[in-house]
Every structure is written in C-alpha cells, then in structure tokens.
Short mmCIF file of C-alpha atoms in Angstrom, two decimals:
data_model
loop_
_atom_site.label_atom_id
_atom_site.label_comp_id
_atom_site.label_asym_id
_atom_site.label_seq_id
_atom_site.Cartn_x
_atom_site.Cartn_y
_atom_site.Cartn_z
CA MET A 1151 -34.57 19.60 16.77
CA PHE A 1152 -37.63 20.60 18.69
CA ASP A 1153 -38.28 20.73 22.41
CA LEU A 1154 -34.70 20.50 23.65
CA GLN A 1155 -34.51 19.64 27.34
CA GLU A 1156 -30.78 19.75 28.11
CA ALA A 1157 -27.27 19.07 26.83
CA TYR A 1158 -24.52 17.19 28.65
CA ILE A 1159 -21.11 15.66 28.00
CA LEU A 1160 -20.88 11.88 27.80
CA THR A 1161 -17.44 10.55 28.72
CA LYS A 1162 -16.45 7.19 27.25
CA THR A 1163 -13.40 5.33 28.54
CA GLY A 1164 -11.60 3.02 26.09
CA SER A 1165 -10.05 -0.33 26.86
CA LYS A 1166 -6.62 1.24 27.40
CA GLY A 1167 -7.92 4.05 29.58
CA SER A 1168 -8.23 6.65 26.83
CA LYS A 1169 -11.20 9.00 27.12
CA THR A 1170 -13.44 10.50 24.45
CA TYR A 1171 -16.07 13.14 25.03
CA GLN A 1172 -19.34 13.59 23.20
CA VAL A 1173 -22.11 16.16 23.50
CA MET A 1174 -25.51 14.55 24.07
CA ILE A 1175 -28.73 16.48 23.48
CA VAL A 1176 -31.82 15.28 25.38
CA THR A 1177 -35.26 15.57 23.70
CA PRO A 1178 -38.59 13.83 24.34
CA PHE A 1179 -37.80 11.61 21.33
CA GLY A 1180 -34.46 10.38 22.71
CA ASP A 1181 -30.87 11.44 23.15
CA PHE A 1182 -28.92 12.67 20.12
CA ALA A 1183 -25.12 12.72 19.91
CA LEU A 1184 -22.98 15.33 18.23
CA LEU A 1185 -19.53 14.56 16.86
CA SER A 1186 -17.09 12.68 19.02
CA HIS A 1187 -13.30 13.17 18.91
CA VAL A 1188 -13.62 16.81 19.89
CA SER A 1189 -11.75 18.06 22.95
CA TYR A 1190 -13.48 18.35 26.31
CA GLN A 1191 -13.16 22.14 26.25
CA GLU A 1192 -14.80 22.43 22.82
CA ASN A 1193 -17.61 20.11 23.94
CA GLN A 1194 -18.06 22.11 27.13
CA GLU A 1195 -18.46 25.34 25.13
CA VAL A 1196 -21.12 23.68 22.96
CA VAL A 1197 -22.99 22.36 26.04
CA PHE A 1198 -23.01 25.85 27.61
CA GLU A 1199 -24.22 27.36 24.34
CA ILE A 1200 -27.06 24.82 23.98
CA ASN A 1201 -28.13 25.05 27.63
CA ASP A 1202 -28.08 28.88 27.42
CA PHE A 1203 -30.26 28.65 24.31
CA ILE A 1204 -32.76 26.36 26.08
CA SER A 1205 -33.18 28.83 28.96
CA SER A 1206 -33.37 31.89 26.66
CA GLU A 1207 -36.14 33.24 24.43
CA GLN A 1208 -34.14 32.75 21.21
CA THR A 1209 -35.94 30.99 18.37
CA SER A 1210 -32.94 29.33 16.72
CA LEU A 1211 -29.39 28.22 17.40
CA LEU A 1212 -26.78 27.03 14.95
CA VAL A 1213 -24.05 24.74 16.32
CA GLN A 1214 -21.31 23.59 13.97
CA GLN A 1215 -18.65 20.97 14.56
CA ASN A 1216 -16.21 19.50 12.08
CA GLN A 1217 -13.58 16.84 11.98
CA ARG A 1218 -11.33 18.30 9.31
CA ASN A 1219 -8.17 17.04 10.95
CA TYR A 1220 -9.50 13.46 10.94
CA LEU A 1221 -10.64 13.81 7.34
CA PHE A 1222 -7.17 15.07 6.41
CA LEU A 1223 -5.52 12.07 8.08
CA LEU A 1224 -8.02 9.69 6.46
CA ASN A 1225 -7.39 11.21 3.02
CA LEU A 1226 -3.61 11.09 3.55
CA PHE A 1227 -3.79 7.43 4.60
CA THR A 1228 -5.95 6.62 1.56
CA LEU A 1229 -3.51 8.39 -0.74
CA ILE A 1230 -0.55 6.47 0.68
CA ILE A 1231 -2.38 3.15 0.22
CA MET A 1232 -3.25 4.10 -3.37
CA VAL A 1233 0.39 4.95 -4.16
CA ILE A 1234 1.59 1.63 -2.74
CA ALA A 1235 -1.11 -0.25 -4.69
CA ALA A 1236 -0.20 1.61 -7.90
CA PHE A 1237 3.46 0.68 -7.43
CA PHE A 1238 2.65 -3.01 -7.09
CA ALA A 1239 0.13 -2.91 -9.93
CA THR A 1240 2.68 -1.40 -12.30
CA SER A 1241 5.66 -3.54 -11.35
CA PRO A 1242 6.73 -5.70 -14.29
CA VAL A 1243 6.11 -9.42 -14.67
CA THR A 1244 8.88 -11.34 -16.44
CA THR A 1245 8.38 -14.48 -18.50
CA CYS A 1246 11.40 -16.29 -19.89
CA THR A 1247 10.66 -18.94 -22.51
CA PHE A 1248 13.17 -21.22 -24.21
CA TYR A 1249 12.16 -22.77 -27.54
CA LYS A 1250 14.38 -25.59 -28.79
CA SER A 1251 12.31 -26.03 -31.94
CA ILE A 1252 12.97 -22.51 -33.22
CA ASP A 1253 16.30 -22.11 -31.40
CA LYS A 1254 15.33 -18.95 -29.52
CA VAL A 1255 14.92 -17.53 -26.05
CA PHE A 1256 12.27 -14.88 -25.37
CA ILE A 1257 12.28 -12.71 -22.27
CA GLU A 1258 9.04 -10.75 -21.94
CA ARG A 1259 8.68 -7.96 -19.39
CA LYS A 1260 5.11 -6.73 -19.11
CA SER A 1261 3.61 -4.06 -16.89
CA LEU A 1262 1.17 -1.21 -17.18
CA ARG A 1263 4.08 1.06 -18.09
CA VAL A 1264 6.29 -1.18 -20.22
CA ASN A 1265 5.93 -4.07 -22.65
CA LEU A 1266 9.40 -5.29 -23.65
CA VAL A 1267 10.40 -8.47 -25.50
CA ILE A 1268 14.06 -9.53 -25.65
CA GLU A 1269 14.82 -12.23 -28.21
CA HIS A 1270 18.08 -14.11 -28.89
CA PRO A 1271 19.01 -17.36 -30.64
CA LEU A 1272 19.97 -20.16 -28.26
CA LYS A 1273 23.27 -20.65 -30.10
CA TYR A 1274 24.36 -17.15 -28.96
CA ILE A 1275 24.13 -18.16 -25.29
CA LEU A 1276 27.56 -18.73 -23.78
CA ARG A 1277 26.38 -19.69 -20.28
CA PHE A 1278 24.12 -18.79 -17.37
CA ASP A 1279 25.54 -16.89 -14.42
CA ILE A 1280 24.21 -16.01 -11.01
CA GLN A 1281 24.84 -12.44 -9.93
CA GLU A 1282 24.84 -11.55 -6.28
CA LYS A 1283 24.14 -8.27 -4.59
CA GLN A 1284 24.82 -7.34 -0.98
CA TYR A 1285 21.66 -6.00 0.68
CA LYS A 1286 21.99 -4.86 4.28
CA TYR A 1287 23.02 -8.01 6.16
CA SER A 1288 22.24 -10.59 3.47
CA LYS A 1289 22.89 -11.35 -0.17
CA LEU A 1290 20.36 -11.44 -2.99
CA TYR A 1291 20.76 -13.17 -6.33
CA ARG A 1292 19.48 -13.15 -9.90
CA ALA A 1293 20.01 -15.34 -12.97
CA VAL A 1294 21.76 -13.78 -15.95
CA ILE A 1295 22.17 -15.02 -19.52
CA LEU A 1296 25.70 -14.37 -20.77
CA LEU A 1297 25.83 -14.14 -24.56
CA LYS A 1298 28.87 -14.91 -26.72
CA SER A 1299 29.18 -11.15 -27.27
CA PHE A 1300 29.68 -10.93 -23.45
CA LYS A 1301 26.43 -9.04 -23.10
CA GLU A 1302 24.59 -9.89 -19.87
CA ILE A 1303 20.80 -10.14 -19.90
CA PRO A 1304 19.09 -10.62 -16.53
CA ILE A 1305 16.29 -13.15 -16.77
CA ASN A 1306 14.48 -11.19 -14.06
CA PRO A 1307 15.69 -7.70 -13.10
CA GLN A 1308 14.72 -8.22 -9.45
CA TYR A 1309 17.03 -9.99 -7.03
CA THR A 1310 15.76 -12.80 -4.81
CA ASP A 1311 16.99 -15.67 -2.62
CA GLU A 1312 19.85 -17.92 -3.72
CA ARG A 1313 17.97 -21.22 -3.49
CA SER A 1314 15.22 -20.29 -5.97
CA ILE A 1315 17.72 -18.81 -8.43
CA ARG A 1316 19.97 -21.89 -8.31
CA TYR A 1317 16.90 -24.07 -8.84
CA ALA A 1318 15.79 -22.00 -11.85
CA VAL A 1319 19.27 -22.12 -13.42
CA SER A 1320 19.51 -25.89 -12.88
CA ARG A 1321 16.09 -26.37 -14.51
CA ILE A 1322 17.22 -24.30 -17.50
CA HIS A 1323 20.44 -26.34 -17.75
CA SER A 1324 18.55 -29.64 -17.63
CA PHE A 1325 16.05 -28.45 -20.27
CA LEU A 1326 18.73 -27.15 -22.64
CA ARG A 1327 21.19 -29.94 -21.71
CA TYR A 1328 24.10 -27.57 -21.02
#
C-alpha cells in the first residue's frame, strides 16, 4: 500500500452484544481492513506498529496476521461432517424379495463395503417373528425369518418402530398366504 495516512481499530458490536475488533488502514484510495477475529491487544499492537511506521523514515513494513485457530476449527468441523456423511453413504440397503414362481426368498444387503445375497427356498420358512430390543426408554423391533432348521435371518439388521415392522410382516403373510 502506498501513502498510508493512519491506522485505527474498528469495533463492531454483534446482535447479542459481542464485540469484534478490526484494524483499518486509511489511504487516499479508501480504507482497507486487516483480519478480524483477532484480540483487541493484538490489533492494538498492529495499529501502533503501522502508525509508528507512518511517522518514521522507514521504507517498508511487513505486518502478518493469521487465523490458524479458526482454520483448525473449520478443518475439524469439515472432517467430522465428512465422517458422518461417509457413515451414511456406506450403510447397507436391504431388499427382501419373495418369489412364489421359483419358490425362493432373496435378501440382498448392498453398500459400498458389502454386497451380500441370502437365498432360501420358501418351503424352508417355518414362520416370521418379530424381535424386540430395549433401547433407552423405548423398544425397537425387527422382522426375522425363522427357518425349519431354527436358523434366524433378520430381514433388515436394523431395528425400527413396531408399527412398520408389524405392517411389513402382515404384508408378507398376506402375499405368501401364511
């Protein structure tokens, strides 16, 4: 910047009464702001340094400010959001299909990590059960296929509300006429 005239601290008051301080540099071409979110003391040191430079015979002055702590918090927040998004993107999707014509049931679990297909003849199905699980102050449920070998195969590994599970099981019963 050429032809500096002065430096001062601009105080901005937020809607909740919080204050931020910013160093303003006055030139014939307008006022220029340095970084905000720096403490008043740090800004005051910069203002003294700039005003001392203006009144001295020095030919150059280097003033550096950084916001590394804000960049760290921004990067940390971004990383957390990416981890949460990756978790949801890789969670499996389950499709359960009953085929009367070929006498089979297929349970497909697909995700970015896993691609699993479980296949059993319909004649091996003994019945459909609803498993419940206590979670904090409520209960969660999931539908399970019980085979004649007494092996239990969850239609969906995740637990959910009772109403939707009972509805799904009743739809399966009406389709297969159990």
